[in-house]
């Protein structure tokens, strides 16, 4: 983290010619529209530079069983509100379905049993939350790339958007729904999995039951819990705040690479 913040400043300094502007603790600077635009451009540059510096297929570090944290905190929603989720919970998610649609050749709906029949990957990785905590856990799930490959990408496909069962804010237009997105490079990354187990047990409700995203080279908020639907899109600009995620719509970076 420290390294990437330092590198980020450095890259903004050189690539965007902004000199020594710091991105932290400058509320008055961030409120200026012009500066905001430059910062957004700088974010794009950061992403592009990171793509140049870090090979596309770089793997996140994996740990051993002995490194697994005795307690893995839960953060954000610990149980989605509403009767729909409660009903699914009661039946052990037997009625839950993951919908995959958008720019795909074959839209599909998969049950938990369907997902568990597919080839799986298990990985012990570190989760880093922007709020300043980390935990190491063992995740098991289906590589997202495998599912997307069998669904077939249609021309124009660029992003996978993840819609969750929980709402962090009650709004009429649904903009309080937790959602996230990644580009197809991250979607097809070998460590990007749809996880149904944590530390060898079925995912509990606090950690995103029945299914959550693990996208290991990104910060915690990208790891969408309570997955309901994955939509393949050419752009996420028309979705709610237009920034590609619940927290991104409220100012977090879309490319949360670590
Ligand atoms: N649907 C949903 N996904 C979510 C969140 C949330 O509130 N709702 N919180 C995010 C944040 S900020 C973090 S750090 C992780 C926390 O995952 P955990 O509860 O398994 O620790 O989930 C992420 N995914
Ligand atoms: Mo987080």
GROMACS .gro file of C-alpha atoms and ligand atoms in nm:
model
  283
    1UNK     CA    1   0.000   0.000   0.000
    2UNK     CA    2   0.262   0.249   0.108
    3UNK     CA    3   0.461   0.160  -0.197
    4UNK     CA    4   0.169   0.213  -0.433
    5UNK     CA    5   0.075   0.549  -0.279
    6UNK     CA    6   0.433   0.665  -0.314
    7UNK     CA    7   0.449   0.538  -0.667
    8UNK     CA    8   0.116   0.700  -0.743
    9UNK     CA    9   0.240   1.043  -0.632
   10UNK     CA   10   0.553   0.989  -0.828
   11UNK     CA   11   0.365   0.896  -1.142
   12UNK     CA   12   0.125   1.187  -1.114
   13UNK     CA   13   0.420   1.414  -1.058
   14UNK     CA   14   0.600   1.301  -1.369
   15UNK     CA   15   0.325   1.191  -1.606
   16UNK     CA   16   0.068   1.464  -1.549
   17UNK     CA   17   0.322   1.734  -1.473
   18UNK     CA   18   0.153   1.829  -1.149
   19UNK     CA   19   0.468   1.866  -0.947
   20UNK     CA   20   0.424   1.798  -0.580
   21UNK     CA   21   0.044   1.804  -0.543
   22UNK     CA   22  -0.047   1.558  -0.273
   23UNK     CA   23  -0.370   1.364  -0.300
   24UNK     CA   24  -0.426   1.324   0.071
   25UNK     CA   25  -0.577   1.575   0.308
   26UNK     CA   26  -0.651   1.847   0.052
   27UNK     CA   27  -1.026   1.893   0.069
   28UNK     CA   28  -1.020   2.245  -0.071
   29UNK     CA   29  -0.805   2.131  -0.361
   30UNK     CA   30  -1.036   1.839  -0.437
   31UNK     CA   31  -1.341   2.065  -0.443
   32UNK     CA   32  -1.204   2.271  -0.727
   33UNK     CA   33  -1.361   2.133  -1.044
   34UNK     CA   34  -1.054   2.186  -1.260
   35UNK     CA   35  -0.831   2.010  -1.012
   36UNK     CA   36  -1.088   1.731  -0.988
   37UNK     CA   37  -1.071   1.682  -1.364
   38UNK     CA   38  -0.693   1.665  -1.354
   39UNK     CA   39  -0.709   1.418  -1.067
   40UNK     CA   40  -0.944   1.200  -1.267
   41UNK     CA   41  -0.708   1.214  -1.559
   42UNK     CA   42  -0.426   1.130  -1.321
   43UNK     CA   43  -0.621   0.830  -1.201
   44UNK     CA   44  -0.645   0.705  -1.557
   45UNK     CA   45  -0.274   0.764  -1.597
   46UNK     CA   46  -0.208   0.580  -1.273
   47UNK     CA   47  -0.401   0.283  -1.402
   48UNK     CA   48  -0.225   0.289  -1.736
   49UNK     CA   49   0.114   0.328  -1.570
   50UNK     CA   50   0.038   0.047  -1.329
   51UNK     CA   51  -0.054  -0.170  -1.623
   52UNK     CA   52   0.284  -0.085  -1.779
   53UNK     CA   53   0.480  -0.148  -1.461
   54UNK     CA   54   0.298  -0.460  -1.346
   55UNK     CA   55   0.265  -0.748  -1.588
   56UNK     CA   56  -0.100  -0.821  -1.664
   57UNK     CA   57  -0.080  -1.173  -1.533
   58UNK     CA   58   0.107  -1.096  -1.212
   59UNK     CA   59  -0.022  -1.313  -0.929
   60UNK     CA   60  -0.108  -1.184  -0.584
   61UNK     CA   61   0.101  -1.340  -0.308
   62UNK     CA   62  -0.035  -1.666  -0.170
   63UNK     CA   63   0.026  -1.781   0.187
   64UNK     CA   64   0.040  -2.110   0.377
   65UNK     CA   65  -0.221  -2.267   0.607
   66UNK     CA   66  -0.016  -2.152   0.906
   67UNK     CA   67  -0.061  -1.789   0.803
   68UNK     CA   68  -0.444  -1.797   0.809
   69UNK     CA   69  -0.580  -1.532   1.046
   70UNK     CA   70  -0.759  -1.679   1.349
   71UNK     CA   71  -1.031  -1.418   1.301
   72UNK     CA   72  -1.140  -1.277   0.967
   73UNK     CA   73  -1.337  -0.960   1.030
   74UNK     CA   74  -1.655  -0.882   0.848
   75UNK     CA   75  -1.698  -0.535   0.704
   76UNK     CA   76  -1.978  -0.337   0.544
   77UNK     CA   77  -2.300  -0.535   0.529
   78UNK     CA   78  -2.301  -0.835   0.764
   79UNK     CA   79  -2.648  -0.950   0.656
   80UNK     CA   80  -2.857  -0.802   0.373
   81UNK     CA   81  -3.197  -0.663   0.480
   82UNK     CA   82  -3.522  -0.776   0.334
   83UNK     CA   83  -3.745  -1.080   0.305
   84UNK     CA   84  -3.598  -1.210  -0.021
   85UNK     CA   85  -3.257  -1.267   0.131
   86UNK     CA   86  -3.402  -1.401   0.457
   87UNK     CA   87  -3.606  -1.657   0.263
   88UNK     CA   88  -3.301  -1.772   0.063
   89UNK     CA   89  -3.104  -1.804   0.386
   90UNK     CA   90  -3.368  -2.028   0.544
   91UNK     CA   91  -3.344  -2.279   0.262
   92UNK     CA   92  -2.964  -2.285   0.257
   93UNK     CA   93  -2.969  -2.079  -0.065
   94UNK     CA   94  -3.131  -2.365  -0.260
   95UNK     CA   95  -3.345  -2.111  -0.448
   96UNK     CA   96  -3.067  -1.859  -0.503
   97UNK     CA   97  -2.946  -1.824  -0.863
   98UNK     CA   98  -2.654  -1.633  -1.010
   99UNK     CA   99  -2.762  -1.462  -1.329
  100UNK     CA  100  -2.500  -1.392  -1.598
  101UNK     CA  101  -2.616  -1.173  -1.883
  102UNK     CA  102  -2.538  -0.862  -2.089
  103UNK     CA  103  -2.286  -0.890  -2.373
  104UNK     CA  104  -2.264  -1.270  -2.361
  105UNK     CA  105  -2.352  -1.530  -2.624
  106UNK     CA  106  -2.533  -1.751  -2.377
  107UNK     CA  107  -2.696  -1.588  -2.074
  108UNK     CA  108  -2.710  -1.839  -1.787
  109UNK     CA  109  -2.852  -1.886  -1.440
  110UNK     CA  110  -2.644  -2.100  -1.207
  111UNK     CA  111  -2.743  -2.254  -0.874
  112UNK     CA  112  -2.497  -2.304  -0.591
  113UNK     CA  113  -2.493  -2.676  -0.674
  114UNK     CA  114  -2.412  -2.593  -1.039
  115UNK     CA  115  -2.120  -2.376  -0.927
  116UNK     CA  116  -1.988  -2.642  -0.689
  117UNK     CA  117  -1.980  -2.895  -0.973
  118UNK     CA  118  -1.744  -2.677  -1.179
  119UNK     CA  119  -1.364  -2.691  -1.142
  120UNK     CA  120  -1.254  -2.496  -0.835
  121UNK     CA  121  -0.951  -2.305  -0.717
  122UNK     CA  122  -0.836  -2.263  -0.357
  123UNK     CA  123  -0.608  -1.976  -0.262
  124UNK     CA  124  -0.477  -1.834   0.066
  125UNK     CA  125  -0.451  -1.459   0.023
  126UNK     CA  126  -0.445  -1.135   0.220
  127UNK     CA  127  -0.747  -0.907   0.217
  128UNK     CA  128  -0.666  -0.537   0.262
  129UNK     CA  129  -0.944  -0.297   0.359
  130UNK     CA  130  -0.898   0.078   0.306
  131UNK     CA  131  -1.016   0.125   0.663
  132UNK     CA  132  -0.678  -0.006   0.775
  133UNK     CA  133  -0.713  -0.375   0.855
  134UNK     CA  134  -0.599  -0.691   0.680
  135UNK     CA  135  -0.673  -1.060   0.719
  136UNK     CA  136  -0.543  -1.378   0.557
  137UNK     CA  137  -0.803  -1.633   0.453
  138UNK     CA  138  -0.837  -1.944   0.240
  139UNK     CA  139  -1.092  -1.900  -0.037
  140UNK     CA  140  -1.243  -2.167  -0.260
  141UNK     CA  141  -1.451  -2.099  -0.565
  142UNK     CA  142  -1.492  -2.113  -0.941
  143UNK     CA  143  -1.253  -1.913  -1.160
  144UNK     CA  144  -1.466  -1.636  -1.308
  145UNK     CA  145  -1.280  -1.665  -1.641
  146UNK     CA  146  -1.403  -2.022  -1.680
  147UNK     CA  147  -1.766  -1.915  -1.646
  148UNK     CA  148  -1.724  -1.615  -1.874
  149UNK     CA  149  -1.549  -1.823  -2.134
  150UNK     CA  150  -1.836  -2.070  -2.148
  151UNK     CA  151  -2.089  -1.784  -2.155
  152UNK     CA  152  -1.895  -1.639  -2.451
  153UNK     CA  153  -1.807  -1.270  -2.479
  154UNK     CA  154  -1.990  -1.071  -2.745
  155UNK     CA  155  -1.822  -0.788  -2.940
  156UNK     CA  156  -1.784  -0.477  -2.726
  157UNK     CA  157  -1.751  -0.667  -2.397
  158UNK     CA  158  -1.513  -0.476  -2.166
  159UNK     CA  159  -1.636  -0.493  -1.808
  160UNK     CA  160  -1.799  -0.733  -1.566
  161UNK     CA  161  -2.047  -0.560  -1.334
  162UNK     CA  162  -2.141  -0.735  -1.009
  163UNK     CA  163  -2.480  -0.669  -0.849
  164UNK     CA  164  -2.525  -0.761  -0.482
  165UNK     CA  165  -2.827  -0.844  -0.264
  166UNK     CA  166  -2.765  -0.563  -0.014
  167UNK     CA  167  -2.848  -0.193  -0.019
  168UNK     CA  168  -2.625   0.037   0.184
  169UNK     CA  169  -2.865   0.328   0.132
  170UNK     CA  170  -3.240   0.315   0.076
  171UNK     CA  171  -3.308   0.498  -0.249
  172UNK     CA  172  -3.589   0.487  -0.507
  173UNK     CA  173  -3.355   0.449  -0.806
  174UNK     CA  174  -3.158   0.161  -0.655
  175UNK     CA  175  -2.838   0.366  -0.634
  176UNK     CA  176  -2.791   0.243  -0.277
  177UNK     CA  177  -2.736  -0.112  -0.405
  178UNK     CA  178  -2.387  -0.246  -0.349
  179UNK     CA  179  -2.229  -0.308  -0.689
  180UNK     CA  180  -1.880  -0.330  -0.832
  181UNK     CA  181  -1.704  -0.373  -1.165
  182UNK     CA  182  -1.372  -0.491  -1.306
  183UNK     CA  183  -1.235  -0.496  -1.659
  184UNK     CA  184  -1.196  -0.822  -1.848
  185UNK     CA  185  -0.824  -0.839  -1.769
  186UNK     CA  186  -0.907  -0.872  -1.400
  187UNK     CA  187  -1.217  -1.083  -1.471
  188UNK     CA  188  -1.004  -1.344  -1.652
  189UNK     CA  189  -0.713  -1.326  -1.405
  190UNK     CA  190  -0.638  -1.677  -1.271
  191UNK     CA  191  -0.691  -1.570  -0.907
  192UNK     CA  192  -1.027  -1.403  -0.973
  193UNK     CA  193  -1.280  -1.648  -0.835
  194UNK     CA  194  -1.644  -1.661  -0.732
  195UNK     CA  195  -1.593  -1.794  -0.380
  196UNK     CA  196  -1.839  -2.015  -0.193
  197UNK     CA  197  -1.604  -2.124   0.086
  198UNK     CA  198  -1.388  -1.947   0.343
  199UNK     CA  199  -1.132  -2.154   0.536
  200UNK     CA  200  -1.282  -2.481   0.419
  201UNK     CA  201  -1.643  -2.405   0.523
  202UNK     CA  202  -1.943  -2.279   0.329
  203UNK     CA  203  -1.930  -1.902   0.322
  204UNK     CA  204  -2.118  -1.758   0.619
  205UNK     CA  205  -2.362  -1.471   0.587
  206UNK     CA  206  -2.123  -1.212   0.732
  207UNK     CA  207  -1.867  -1.288   0.461
  208UNK     CA  208  -2.108  -1.280   0.167
  209UNK     CA  209  -2.311  -1.603   0.148
  210UNK     CA  210  -2.377  -1.774  -0.078
  211UNK     CA  211  -2.120  -1.628  -0.320
  212UNK     CA  212  -1.869  -1.343  -0.326
  213UNK     CA  213  -1.606  -1.214  -0.562
  214UNK     CA  214  -1.234  -1.249  -0.487
  215UNK     CA  215  -1.025  -1.024  -0.709
  216UNK     CA  216  -0.695  -1.059  -0.531
  217UNK     CA  217  -0.493  -0.768  -0.666
  218UNK     CA  218  -0.753  -0.518  -0.549
  219UNK     CA  219  -0.852  -0.352  -0.222
  220UNK     CA  220  -1.131  -0.496  -0.007
  221UNK     CA  221  -1.424  -0.297  -0.141
  222UNK     CA  222  -1.384  -0.449  -0.490
  223UNK     CA  223  -1.460  -0.795  -0.343
  224UNK     CA  224  -1.838  -0.782  -0.382
  225UNK     CA  225  -2.034  -1.005  -0.141
  226UNK     CA  226  -2.390  -1.146  -0.180
  227UNK     CA  227  -2.361  -1.180  -0.559
  228UNK     CA  228  -2.691  -1.195  -0.749
  229UNK     CA  229  -2.602  -1.102  -1.103
  230UNK     CA  230  -2.301  -1.045  -1.328
  231UNK     CA  231  -2.360  -0.826  -1.630
  232UNK     CA  232  -2.105  -0.793  -1.909
  233UNK     CA  233  -2.102  -0.439  -2.045
  234UNK     CA  234  -1.911  -0.211  -2.279
  235UNK     CA  235  -1.931   0.075  -2.027
  236UNK     CA  236  -2.063   0.139  -1.677
  237UNK     CA  237  -2.112   0.514  -1.732
  238UNK     CA  238  -2.491   0.488  -1.740
  239UNK     CA  239  -2.515   0.298  -1.410
  240UNK     CA  240  -2.621   0.513  -1.112
  241UNK     CA  241  -2.328   0.743  -1.023
  242UNK     CA  242  -2.142   0.630  -1.336
  243UNK     CA  243  -1.817   0.541  -1.159
  244UNK     CA  244  -1.854   0.164  -1.159
  245UNK     CA  245  -1.925   0.086  -0.793
  246UNK     CA  246  -2.114   0.189  -0.481
  247UNK     CA  247  -1.801   0.329  -0.316
  248UNK     CA  248  -1.658   0.459  -0.644
  249UNK     CA  249  -1.978   0.666  -0.684
  250UNK     CA  250  -1.889   0.815  -0.344
  251UNK     CA  251  -1.527   0.901  -0.428
  252UNK     CA  252  -1.320   0.583  -0.403
  253UNK     CA  253  -1.096   0.490  -0.693
  254UNK     CA  254  -1.229   0.244  -0.949
  255UNK     CA  255  -0.885   0.095  -1.007
  256UNK     CA  256  -0.801  -0.010  -0.652
  257UNK     CA  257  -0.485  -0.204  -0.740
  258UNK     CA  258  -0.249  -0.322  -0.467
  259LIG     N1  259  -2.222  -0.658  -0.106
  259LIG     C1  260  -2.123  -0.603  -0.034
  259LIG     N2  261  -1.996  -0.635  -0.064
  259LIG     C2  262  -1.895  -0.581   0.006
  259LIG     C3  263  -1.918  -0.487   0.111
  259LIG     C4  264  -2.054  -0.456   0.141
  259LIG     O1  265  -2.085  -0.376   0.231
  259LIG     N3  266  -2.153  -0.515   0.065
  259LIG     N4  267  -1.809  -0.432   0.178
  259LIG     C5  268  -1.679  -0.436   0.111
  259LIG     C6  269  -1.567  -0.403   0.196
  259LIG     S1  270  -1.534  -0.238   0.225
  259LIG     C7  271  -1.479  -0.498   0.242
  259LIG     S2  272  -1.339  -0.461   0.326
  259LIG     C8  273  -1.510  -0.641   0.222
  259LIG     C9  274  -1.524  -0.709   0.357
  259LIG     O2  275  -1.539  -0.846   0.340
  259LIG     P1  276  -1.564  -0.936   0.468
  259LIG     O3  277  -1.692  -0.890   0.532
  259LIG     O4  278  -1.569  -1.075   0.419
  259LIG     O5  279  -1.447  -0.911   0.561
  259LIG     O6  280  -1.629  -0.665   0.148
  259LIG    C10  281  -1.655  -0.571   0.046
  259LIG     N5  282  -1.768  -0.617  -0.027
  260LIG    MO1  283  -1.318  -0.233   0.307
   0.00000   0.00000   0.00000
